[in-house]
Coordinates of C-alpha atoms and ligand atoms in Angstrom, one line a residue:
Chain A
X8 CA 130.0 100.0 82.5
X9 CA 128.2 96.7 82.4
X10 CA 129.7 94.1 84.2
X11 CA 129.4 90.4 82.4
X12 CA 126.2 88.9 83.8
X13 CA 127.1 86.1 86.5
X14 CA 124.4 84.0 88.2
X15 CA 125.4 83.7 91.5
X16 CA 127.5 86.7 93.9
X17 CA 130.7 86.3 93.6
X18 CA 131.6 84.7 97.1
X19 CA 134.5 87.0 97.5
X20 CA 131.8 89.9 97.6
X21 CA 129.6 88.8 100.3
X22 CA 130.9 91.2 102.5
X23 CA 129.1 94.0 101.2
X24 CA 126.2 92.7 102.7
X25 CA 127.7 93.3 106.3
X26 CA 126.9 97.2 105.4
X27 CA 123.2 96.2 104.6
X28 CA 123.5 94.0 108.0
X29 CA 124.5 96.8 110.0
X30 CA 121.7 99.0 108.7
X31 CA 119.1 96.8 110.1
X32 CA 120.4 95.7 112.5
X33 CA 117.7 96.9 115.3
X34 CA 114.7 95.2 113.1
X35 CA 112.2 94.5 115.6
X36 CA 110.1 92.3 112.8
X37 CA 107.0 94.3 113.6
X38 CA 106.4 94.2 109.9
X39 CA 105.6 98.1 109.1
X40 CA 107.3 97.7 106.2
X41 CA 105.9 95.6 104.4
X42 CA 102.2 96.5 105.3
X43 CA 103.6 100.1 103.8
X44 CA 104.9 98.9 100.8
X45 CA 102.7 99.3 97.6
X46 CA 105.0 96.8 95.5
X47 CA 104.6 94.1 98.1
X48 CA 101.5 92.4 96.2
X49 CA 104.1 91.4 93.5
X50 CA 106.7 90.8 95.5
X51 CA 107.6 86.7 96.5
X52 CA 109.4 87.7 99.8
X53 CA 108.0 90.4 101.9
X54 CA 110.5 93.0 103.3
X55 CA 109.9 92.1 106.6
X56 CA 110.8 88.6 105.7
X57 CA 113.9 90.1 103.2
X58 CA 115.2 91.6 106.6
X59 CA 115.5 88.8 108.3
X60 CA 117.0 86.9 105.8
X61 CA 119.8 89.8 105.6
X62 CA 120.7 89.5 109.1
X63 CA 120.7 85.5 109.6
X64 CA 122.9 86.2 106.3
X65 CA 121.1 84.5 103.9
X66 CA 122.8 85.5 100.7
X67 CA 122.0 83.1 98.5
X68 CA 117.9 83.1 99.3
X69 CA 118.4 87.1 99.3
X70 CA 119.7 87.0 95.9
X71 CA 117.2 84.7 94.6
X72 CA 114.1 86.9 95.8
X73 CA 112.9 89.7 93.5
X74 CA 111.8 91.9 96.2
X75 CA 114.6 94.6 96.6
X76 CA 114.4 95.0 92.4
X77 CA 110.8 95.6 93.1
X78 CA 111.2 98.8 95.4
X79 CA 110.2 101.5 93.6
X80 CA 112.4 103.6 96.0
X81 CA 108.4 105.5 97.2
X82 CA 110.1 105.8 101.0
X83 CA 107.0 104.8 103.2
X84 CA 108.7 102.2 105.2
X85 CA 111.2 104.4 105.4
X86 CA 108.9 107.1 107.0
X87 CA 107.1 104.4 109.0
X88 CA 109.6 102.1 110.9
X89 CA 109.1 102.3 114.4
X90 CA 113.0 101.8 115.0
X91 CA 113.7 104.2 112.0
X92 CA 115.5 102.1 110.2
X93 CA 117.0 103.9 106.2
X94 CA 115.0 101.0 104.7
X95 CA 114.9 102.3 101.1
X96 CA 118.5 102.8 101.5
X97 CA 118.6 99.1 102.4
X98 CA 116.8 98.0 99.1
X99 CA 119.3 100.5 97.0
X100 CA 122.3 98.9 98.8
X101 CA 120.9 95.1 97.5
X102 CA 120.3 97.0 94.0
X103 CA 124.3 97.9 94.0
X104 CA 125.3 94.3 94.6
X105 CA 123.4 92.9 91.8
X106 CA 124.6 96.0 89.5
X107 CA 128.5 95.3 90.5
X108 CA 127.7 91.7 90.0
X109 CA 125.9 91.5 86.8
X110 CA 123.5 89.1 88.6
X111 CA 121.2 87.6 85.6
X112 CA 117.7 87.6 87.2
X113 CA 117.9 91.4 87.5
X114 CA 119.6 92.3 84.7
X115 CA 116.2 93.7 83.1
X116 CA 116.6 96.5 85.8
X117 CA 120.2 96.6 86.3
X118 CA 120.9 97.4 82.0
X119 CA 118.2 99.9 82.4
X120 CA 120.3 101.4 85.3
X121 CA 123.7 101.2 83.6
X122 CA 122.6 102.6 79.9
X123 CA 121.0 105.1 81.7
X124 CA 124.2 106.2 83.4
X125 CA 126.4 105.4 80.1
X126 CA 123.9 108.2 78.2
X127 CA 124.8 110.6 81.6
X128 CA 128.6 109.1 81.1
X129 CA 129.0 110.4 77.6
X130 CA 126.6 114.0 78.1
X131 CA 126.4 115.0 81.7
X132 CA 122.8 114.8 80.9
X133 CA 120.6 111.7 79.7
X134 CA 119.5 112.4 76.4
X135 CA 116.4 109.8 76.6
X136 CA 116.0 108.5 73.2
X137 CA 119.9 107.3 73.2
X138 CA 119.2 105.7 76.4
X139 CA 116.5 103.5 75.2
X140 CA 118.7 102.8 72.3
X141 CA 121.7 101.2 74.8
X142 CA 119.2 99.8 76.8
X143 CA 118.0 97.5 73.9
X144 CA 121.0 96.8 72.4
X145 CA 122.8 95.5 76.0
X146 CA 119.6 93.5 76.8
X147 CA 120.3 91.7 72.8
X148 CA 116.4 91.0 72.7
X149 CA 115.2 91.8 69.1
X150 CA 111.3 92.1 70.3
X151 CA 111.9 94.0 73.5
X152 CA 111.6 97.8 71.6
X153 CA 107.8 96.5 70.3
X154 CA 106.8 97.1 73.9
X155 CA 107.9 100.1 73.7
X156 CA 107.2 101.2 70.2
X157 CA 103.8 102.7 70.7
X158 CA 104.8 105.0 73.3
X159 CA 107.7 105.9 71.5
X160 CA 105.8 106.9 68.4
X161 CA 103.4 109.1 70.2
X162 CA 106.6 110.7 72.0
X163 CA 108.0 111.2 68.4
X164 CA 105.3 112.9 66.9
X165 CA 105.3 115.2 69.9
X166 CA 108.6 116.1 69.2
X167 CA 109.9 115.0 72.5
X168 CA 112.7 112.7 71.7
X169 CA 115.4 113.2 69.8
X170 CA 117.9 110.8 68.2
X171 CA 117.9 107.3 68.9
X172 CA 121.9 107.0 68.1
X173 CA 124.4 107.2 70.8
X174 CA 126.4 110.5 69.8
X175 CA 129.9 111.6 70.7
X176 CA 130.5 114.7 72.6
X177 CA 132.5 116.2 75.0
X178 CA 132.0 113.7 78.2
X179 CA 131.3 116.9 80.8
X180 CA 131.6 114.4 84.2
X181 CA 134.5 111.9 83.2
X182 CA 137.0 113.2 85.7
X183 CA 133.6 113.1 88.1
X184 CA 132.9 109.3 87.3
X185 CA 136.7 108.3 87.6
X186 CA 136.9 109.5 91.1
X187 CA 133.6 108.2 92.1
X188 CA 135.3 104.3 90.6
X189 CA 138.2 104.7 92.4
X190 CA 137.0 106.2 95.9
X191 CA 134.8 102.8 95.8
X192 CA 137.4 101.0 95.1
X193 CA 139.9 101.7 97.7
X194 CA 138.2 103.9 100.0
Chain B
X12 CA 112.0 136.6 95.1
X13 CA 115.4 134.6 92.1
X14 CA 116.0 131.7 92.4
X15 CA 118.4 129.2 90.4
X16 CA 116.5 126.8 88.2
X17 CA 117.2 123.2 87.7
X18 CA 115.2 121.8 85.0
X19 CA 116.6 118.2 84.9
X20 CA 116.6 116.1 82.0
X21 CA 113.2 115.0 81.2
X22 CA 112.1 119.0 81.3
X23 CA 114.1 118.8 78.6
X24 CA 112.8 116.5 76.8
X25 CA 109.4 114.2 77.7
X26 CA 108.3 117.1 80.0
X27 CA 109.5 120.0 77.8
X28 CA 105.3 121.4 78.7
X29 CA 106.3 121.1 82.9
X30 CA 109.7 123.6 82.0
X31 CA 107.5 125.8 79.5
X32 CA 104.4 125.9 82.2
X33 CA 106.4 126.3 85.3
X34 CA 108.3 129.1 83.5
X35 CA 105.3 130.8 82.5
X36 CA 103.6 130.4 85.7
X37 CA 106.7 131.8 87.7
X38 CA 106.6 134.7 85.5
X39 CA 103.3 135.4 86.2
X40 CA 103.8 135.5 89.3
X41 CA 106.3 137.9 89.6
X42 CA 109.3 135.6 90.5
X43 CA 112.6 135.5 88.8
X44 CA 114.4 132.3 87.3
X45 CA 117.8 131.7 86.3
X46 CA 119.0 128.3 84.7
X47 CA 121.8 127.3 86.7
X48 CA 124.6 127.3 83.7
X49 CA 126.1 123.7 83.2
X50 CA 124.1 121.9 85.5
X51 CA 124.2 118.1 85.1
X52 CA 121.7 114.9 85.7
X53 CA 120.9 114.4 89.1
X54 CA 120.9 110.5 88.4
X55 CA 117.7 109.9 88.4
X56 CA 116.8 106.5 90.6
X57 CA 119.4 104.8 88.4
X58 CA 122.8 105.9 90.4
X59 CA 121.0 105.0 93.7
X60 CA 120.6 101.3 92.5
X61 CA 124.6 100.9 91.1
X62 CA 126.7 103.5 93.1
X63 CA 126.2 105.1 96.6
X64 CA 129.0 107.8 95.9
X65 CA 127.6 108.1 92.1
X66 CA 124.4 108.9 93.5
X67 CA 125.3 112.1 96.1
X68 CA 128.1 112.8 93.5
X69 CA 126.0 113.5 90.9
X70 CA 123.4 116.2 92.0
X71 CA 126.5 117.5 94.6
X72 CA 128.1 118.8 91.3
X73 CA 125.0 120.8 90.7
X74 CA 124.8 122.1 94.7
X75 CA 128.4 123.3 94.1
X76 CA 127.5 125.2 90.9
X77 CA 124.6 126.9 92.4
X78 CA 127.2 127.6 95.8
X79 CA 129.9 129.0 93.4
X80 CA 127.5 131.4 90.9
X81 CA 125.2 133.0 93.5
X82 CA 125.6 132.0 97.2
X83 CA 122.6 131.6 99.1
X84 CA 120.1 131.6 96.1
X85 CA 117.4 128.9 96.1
X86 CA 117.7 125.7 93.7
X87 CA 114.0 125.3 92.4
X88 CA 113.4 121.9 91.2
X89 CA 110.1 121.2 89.3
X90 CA 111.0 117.3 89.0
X91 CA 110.0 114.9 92.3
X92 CA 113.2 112.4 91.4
X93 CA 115.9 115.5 90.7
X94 CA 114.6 116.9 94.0
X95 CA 115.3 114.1 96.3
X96 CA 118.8 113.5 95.2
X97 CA 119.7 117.0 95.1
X98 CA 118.1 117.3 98.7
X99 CA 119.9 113.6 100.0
X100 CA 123.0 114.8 98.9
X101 CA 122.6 118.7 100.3
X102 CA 121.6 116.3 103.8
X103 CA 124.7 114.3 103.5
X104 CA 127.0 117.1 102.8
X105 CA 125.9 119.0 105.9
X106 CA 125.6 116.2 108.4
X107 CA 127.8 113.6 107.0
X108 CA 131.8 115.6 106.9
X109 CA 133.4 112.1 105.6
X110 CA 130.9 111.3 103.4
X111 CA 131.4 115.6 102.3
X112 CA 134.5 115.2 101.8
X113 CA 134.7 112.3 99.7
X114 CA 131.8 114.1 97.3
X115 CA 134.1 116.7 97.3
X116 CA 137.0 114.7 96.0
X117 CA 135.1 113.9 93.0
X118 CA 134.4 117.6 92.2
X119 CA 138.1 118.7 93.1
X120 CA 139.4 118.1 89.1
X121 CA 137.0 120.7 88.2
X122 CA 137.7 123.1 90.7
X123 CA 134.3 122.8 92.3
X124 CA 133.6 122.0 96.1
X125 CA 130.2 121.8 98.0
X126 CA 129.2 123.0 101.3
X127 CA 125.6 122.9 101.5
X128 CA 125.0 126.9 101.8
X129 CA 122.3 126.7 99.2
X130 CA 118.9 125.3 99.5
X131 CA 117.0 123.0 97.6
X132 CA 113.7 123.5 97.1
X133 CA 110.8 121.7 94.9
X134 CA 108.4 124.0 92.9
X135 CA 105.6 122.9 95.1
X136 CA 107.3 123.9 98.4
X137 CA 108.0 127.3 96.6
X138 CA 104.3 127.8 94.5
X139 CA 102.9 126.6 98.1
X140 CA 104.9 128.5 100.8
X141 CA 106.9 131.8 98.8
X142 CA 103.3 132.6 96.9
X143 CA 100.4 131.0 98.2
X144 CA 96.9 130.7 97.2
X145 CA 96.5 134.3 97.3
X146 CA 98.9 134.9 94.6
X147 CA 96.9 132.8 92.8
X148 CA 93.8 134.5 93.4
X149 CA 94.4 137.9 93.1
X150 CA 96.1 137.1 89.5
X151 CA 92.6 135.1 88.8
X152 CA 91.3 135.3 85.0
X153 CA 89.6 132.8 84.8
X154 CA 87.3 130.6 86.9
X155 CA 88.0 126.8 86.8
X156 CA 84.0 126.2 88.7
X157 CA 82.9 123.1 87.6
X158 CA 86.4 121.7 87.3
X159 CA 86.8 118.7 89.9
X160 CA 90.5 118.2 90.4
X161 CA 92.4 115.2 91.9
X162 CA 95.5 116.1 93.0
X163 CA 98.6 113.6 92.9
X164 CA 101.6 114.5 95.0
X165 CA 103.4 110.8 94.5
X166 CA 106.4 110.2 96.5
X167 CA 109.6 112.2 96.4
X168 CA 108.3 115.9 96.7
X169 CA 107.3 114.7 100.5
X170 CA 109.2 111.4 101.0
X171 CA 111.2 110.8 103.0
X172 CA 111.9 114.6 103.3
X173 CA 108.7 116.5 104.8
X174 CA 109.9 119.5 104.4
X175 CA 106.5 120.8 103.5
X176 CA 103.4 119.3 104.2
X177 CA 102.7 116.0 105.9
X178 CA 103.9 112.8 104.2
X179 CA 101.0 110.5 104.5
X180 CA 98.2 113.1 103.7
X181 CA 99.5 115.7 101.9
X182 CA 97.0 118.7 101.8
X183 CA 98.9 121.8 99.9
X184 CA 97.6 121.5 96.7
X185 CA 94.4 121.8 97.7
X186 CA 94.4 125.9 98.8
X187 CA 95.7 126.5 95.1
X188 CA 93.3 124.2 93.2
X189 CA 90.4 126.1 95.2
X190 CA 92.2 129.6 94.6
X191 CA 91.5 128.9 90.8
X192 CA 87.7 127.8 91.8
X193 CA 88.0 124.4 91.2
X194 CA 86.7 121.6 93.5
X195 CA 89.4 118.9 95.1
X196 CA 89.0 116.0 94.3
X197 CA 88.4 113.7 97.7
X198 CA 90.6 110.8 97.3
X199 CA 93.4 108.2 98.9
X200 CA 95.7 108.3 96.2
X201 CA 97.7 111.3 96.1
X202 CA 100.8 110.0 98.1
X203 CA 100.8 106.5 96.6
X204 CA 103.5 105.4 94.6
X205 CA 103.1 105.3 90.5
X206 CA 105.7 102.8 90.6
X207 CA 108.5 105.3 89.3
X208 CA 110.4 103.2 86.6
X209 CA 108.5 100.0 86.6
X210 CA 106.8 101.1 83.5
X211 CA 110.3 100.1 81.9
X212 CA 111.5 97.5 83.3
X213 CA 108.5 95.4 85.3
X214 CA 105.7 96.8 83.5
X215 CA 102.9 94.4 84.8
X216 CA 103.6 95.9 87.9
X217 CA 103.4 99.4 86.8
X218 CA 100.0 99.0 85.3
X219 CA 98.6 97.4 88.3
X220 CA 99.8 100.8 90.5
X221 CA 98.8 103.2 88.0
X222 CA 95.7 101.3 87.5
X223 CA 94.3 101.9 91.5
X224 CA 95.3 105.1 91.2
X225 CA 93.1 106.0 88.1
X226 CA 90.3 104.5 89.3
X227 CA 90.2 106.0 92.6
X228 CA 90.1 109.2 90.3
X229 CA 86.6 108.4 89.3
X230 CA 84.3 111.5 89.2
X231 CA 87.5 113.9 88.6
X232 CA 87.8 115.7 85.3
X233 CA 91.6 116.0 86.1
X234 CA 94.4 114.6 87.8
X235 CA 97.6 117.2 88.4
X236 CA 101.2 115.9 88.9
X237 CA 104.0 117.9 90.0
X238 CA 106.9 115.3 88.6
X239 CA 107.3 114.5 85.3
X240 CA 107.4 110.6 85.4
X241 CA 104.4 110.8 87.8
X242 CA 102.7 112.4 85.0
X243 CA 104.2 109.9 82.1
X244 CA 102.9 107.0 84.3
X245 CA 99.6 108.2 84.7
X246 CA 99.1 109.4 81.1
X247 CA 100.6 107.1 78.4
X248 CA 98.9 103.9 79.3
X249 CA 95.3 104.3 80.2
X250 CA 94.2 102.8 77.2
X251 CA 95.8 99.3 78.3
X252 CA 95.1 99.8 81.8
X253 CA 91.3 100.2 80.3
X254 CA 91.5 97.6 78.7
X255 CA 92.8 95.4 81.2
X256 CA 90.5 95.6 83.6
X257 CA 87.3 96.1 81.6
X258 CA 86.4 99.7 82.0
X259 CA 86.5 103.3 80.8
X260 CA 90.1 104.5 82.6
X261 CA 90.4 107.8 80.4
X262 CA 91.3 110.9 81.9
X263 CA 93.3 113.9 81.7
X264 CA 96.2 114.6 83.4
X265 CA 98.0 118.1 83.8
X266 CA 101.0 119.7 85.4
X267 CA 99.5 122.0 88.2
X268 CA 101.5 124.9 86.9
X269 CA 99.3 123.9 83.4
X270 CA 96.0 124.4 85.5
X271 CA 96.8 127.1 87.1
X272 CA 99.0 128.9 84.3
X273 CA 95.2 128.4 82.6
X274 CA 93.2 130.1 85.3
X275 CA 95.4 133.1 85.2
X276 CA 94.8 133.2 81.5
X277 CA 98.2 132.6 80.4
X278 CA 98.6 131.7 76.6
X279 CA 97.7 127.6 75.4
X280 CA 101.0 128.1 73.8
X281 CA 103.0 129.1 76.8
X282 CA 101.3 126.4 79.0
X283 CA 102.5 123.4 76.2
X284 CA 98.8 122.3 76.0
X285 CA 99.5 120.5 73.1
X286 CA 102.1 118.8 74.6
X287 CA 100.1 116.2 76.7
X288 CA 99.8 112.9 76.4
X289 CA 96.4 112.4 78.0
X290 CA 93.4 115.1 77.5
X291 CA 90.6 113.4 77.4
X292 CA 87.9 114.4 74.8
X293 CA 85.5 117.6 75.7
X294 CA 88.3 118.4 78.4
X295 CA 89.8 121.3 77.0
X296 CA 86.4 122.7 75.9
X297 CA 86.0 122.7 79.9
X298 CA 89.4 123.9 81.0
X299 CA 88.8 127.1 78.5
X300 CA 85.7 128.8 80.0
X301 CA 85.7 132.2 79.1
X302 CA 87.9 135.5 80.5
X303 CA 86.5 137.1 83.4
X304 CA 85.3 140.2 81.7
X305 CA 86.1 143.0 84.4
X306 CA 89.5 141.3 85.3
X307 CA 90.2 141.2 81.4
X308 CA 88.9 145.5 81.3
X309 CA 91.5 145.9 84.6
X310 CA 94.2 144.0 82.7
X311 CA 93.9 146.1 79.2
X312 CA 93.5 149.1 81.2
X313 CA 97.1 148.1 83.2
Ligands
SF4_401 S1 109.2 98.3 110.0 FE1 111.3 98.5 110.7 S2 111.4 97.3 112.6 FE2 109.4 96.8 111.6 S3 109.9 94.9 110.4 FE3 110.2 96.6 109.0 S4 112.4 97.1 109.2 FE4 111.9 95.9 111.0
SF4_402 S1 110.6 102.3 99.6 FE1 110.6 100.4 98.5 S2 110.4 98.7 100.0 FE2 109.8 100.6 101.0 S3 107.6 100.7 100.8 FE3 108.4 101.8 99.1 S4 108.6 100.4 97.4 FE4 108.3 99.2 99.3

């Protein structure tokens, strides 16, 4: 599921920004959005300012913001835009591009994303313990579960997680994951 | 009033206290839940940020359970995150036909198919509008007085589908915190975002969200959630966020079924009290004020 990490978009896959395009397309720059947004104080690009760069095309500056990683997907722009634009959409649609593309600055968020998804992959459900476990092992940084360790420990003694070993099992939602790989191949 | 229930994956595991609470409460309150059989993960925000399809796919396959086993019986979702997808894709499905009809593709090998006859509907919507404060009251066996609660809505249960209560200043809590004879807690942070899954994977920015928030719950004895990474968030790191920014953060946070599974003197046990990550010290001491003694005769004599 995780695609090699690349540095730059592909430049055969600049098209899928024409969806992203067409879903702003009546931005009036008023700048709601980012006046709404709660992760804009950590942001380097505000998403009025992403906006624009989508429709003048700007791929490569898109690609180099962290902005759209930083969406924490809480909907007020959404709710707010005067022209009622499907702005967290928007930000999910960037998030897809630099999944498919492996693209390293994001790759902090986009492993998180795919060993999440691999845990769903092999159970139909996300056995939380196993995630964490393919989430450090894809991002191959020995100190990275430290951060977590504390957290984890209480969570243990709780009883909350269980194993930390990705398990074999029956793999429910194959047939469902296929189809879903294919249709967005050749749609 | 049966409804189908849809735990989700963390009520399975780091929020196993929101399924045992939210069971409890429902019982208590005379409404009837069934786990929908075989459900699968909704996908969470992760399927959003690799695969459109993935992400209505995904929580379809659970619509089209509920559709097949029982139509027209309510999903009840406890979780914020399960809730919006199930609720985007039950949107998609009966507004968008292509977009329907591709989901259905992916359900086809297992026989299954989607048509968006059932509803979707968080356990705040249904504690809120199928039972109301007065349920809560009448049921009342203990008085939370001298309780100040803050309640914390966060984002999904309201955004960007105000299905019901208003988005910006949601206000529904507050008739069930006072049925239990709590105070509300007046604040601005209720609908502001936690910051979801930043605590994973940009956790600077995490702690600076959860940090306002926590502060602006000054003067509260409690915060209530009603989604279980809302309540992670705001529980598991207020000893760093303290420490950060140079003062006492502490304080407990509940589910809402917890508080008021406790004022209508359900069993500690039953509630997953001991379950929480953050109780702060002398708060259960406070949260366990005695029976009411003539409700407590009534019951026995029941
Ligand atoms: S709020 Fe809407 S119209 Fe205004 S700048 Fe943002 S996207 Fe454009
Ligand atoms: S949905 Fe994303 S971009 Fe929009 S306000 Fe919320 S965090 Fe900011």
């Amino acid at each position: 599921m995780i695609p090699e990490e690349r540095p730059f978009v592909a430049p055969d896959k600049y098209h899928e920004l024409e969806g992203v395009q067409k879903m702003l397309a009546a931005c009036i720059q008023c700048g709601t959005c980012s006046g709404s947004c709660p992760n804009a104080f950590a942001m380097d690009v505000t998403p009025r300012t992403l906006w624009r760069m989508v429709l003048r095309g700007e791929k490569e500056a898109i690609f180099a913001t962290r902005t759209f990683i930083l969406c924490s997907s809480c909907y007020s722009c959404t709710l707010r835009c005067p022209r009622g634009l499907p702005l967290t959409e928007a930000m999910g649609a960037l998030k897809q591009i630099a999944s498919r593309e492996g693209l390293a600055p994001y790759k902090a968020s986009t492993r998180f994303y795919a060993s999440f998804l691999d845990s769903v992959r092999r159970h139909g459900r996300v056995r939380e313990g196993e995630m964490m476990s393919l989430y450090f092992m894809s991002m191959k940084n020995p100190l990275l579960p430290l951060q977590f360790a504390s957290l984890g420990m209480k969570l243990m003694l709780k009883g909350k997680v269980g194993a930390p070993f990705p398990t074999r099992g029956k793999r429910p939602l194959e047939a469902l994951f296929n189809k879903v790989m294919q249709l967005e191949k050749n749609p | 009033m049966k409804y189908f229930y849809y735990p989700g994956c963390s009520l399975e595991g780091t929020a196993q206290e929101y399924s045992l609470s939210t069971t409890a409460l429902l019982a208590a309150l005379g409404g009837e839940i069934e786990e929908l059989p075989d459900w699968n993960c909704c996908g969470a925000t992760a399927a959003e940020s690799v695969s459109r399809l993935l992400c209505l796919a995904l929580p379809a396959r659970n619509l089209a359970l509920a559709e097949k086993a029982v139509p027209g019986q309510d999903i009840l979702v406890p979780c914020s995150a399960c809730y919006l997808n199930m609720r985007r894709a039950w949107d998609k499905v009966r507004h968008d036909p292509a977009t329907r009809s591709q989901i259905n593709q992916t359900l086809e090998e297992e026989g299954l198919a989607v048509s968006g006859s059932t509803k979707v509907r968080h356990l705040l919507d249904v504690l809120c509008l199928d039972f109301g404060a007065d349920a809560v009251f009448k049921r009342l066996q203990r008085s939370l007085a001298g309780l100040v609660v803050a309640p914390y809505y966060g984002c999904q249960c309201l955004r960007p589908y105000p299905v019901f209560d208003d988005p910006e200043a949601p206000s529904c809590m507050e008739p069930l915190i006072q049925a239990t004879g709590a105070k509300v807690h007046p604040w601005s942070m209720g609908a502001v975002c936690c910051g979801a899954s930043h605590m994973t994977t940009k956790k600077e920015v995490g702690l600076a969200l959860v940090g306002e928030i926590l502060d602006d719950a000054k003067g509260a004895d409690v915060i209530v959630t009603v989604c279980p990474m809302c309540q992670m968030n705001l529980e598991a790191h207020q000893k760093k966020i303290s420490r950060q920014r140079g003062k006492d953060l502490s304080i407990s946070i509940l589910y809402l079924p917890q508080l008021l599974g406790m004022a209508l003197g359900l069993p500690e046990k039953d509630l997953g009290l001991k379950l929480n990550l953050g109780i702060a010290p002398g708060f259960m001491e406070k949260l366990r004020s005695p029976l009411m003694a003539s409700k407590t005769k009534k019951a026995d004599a029941a």
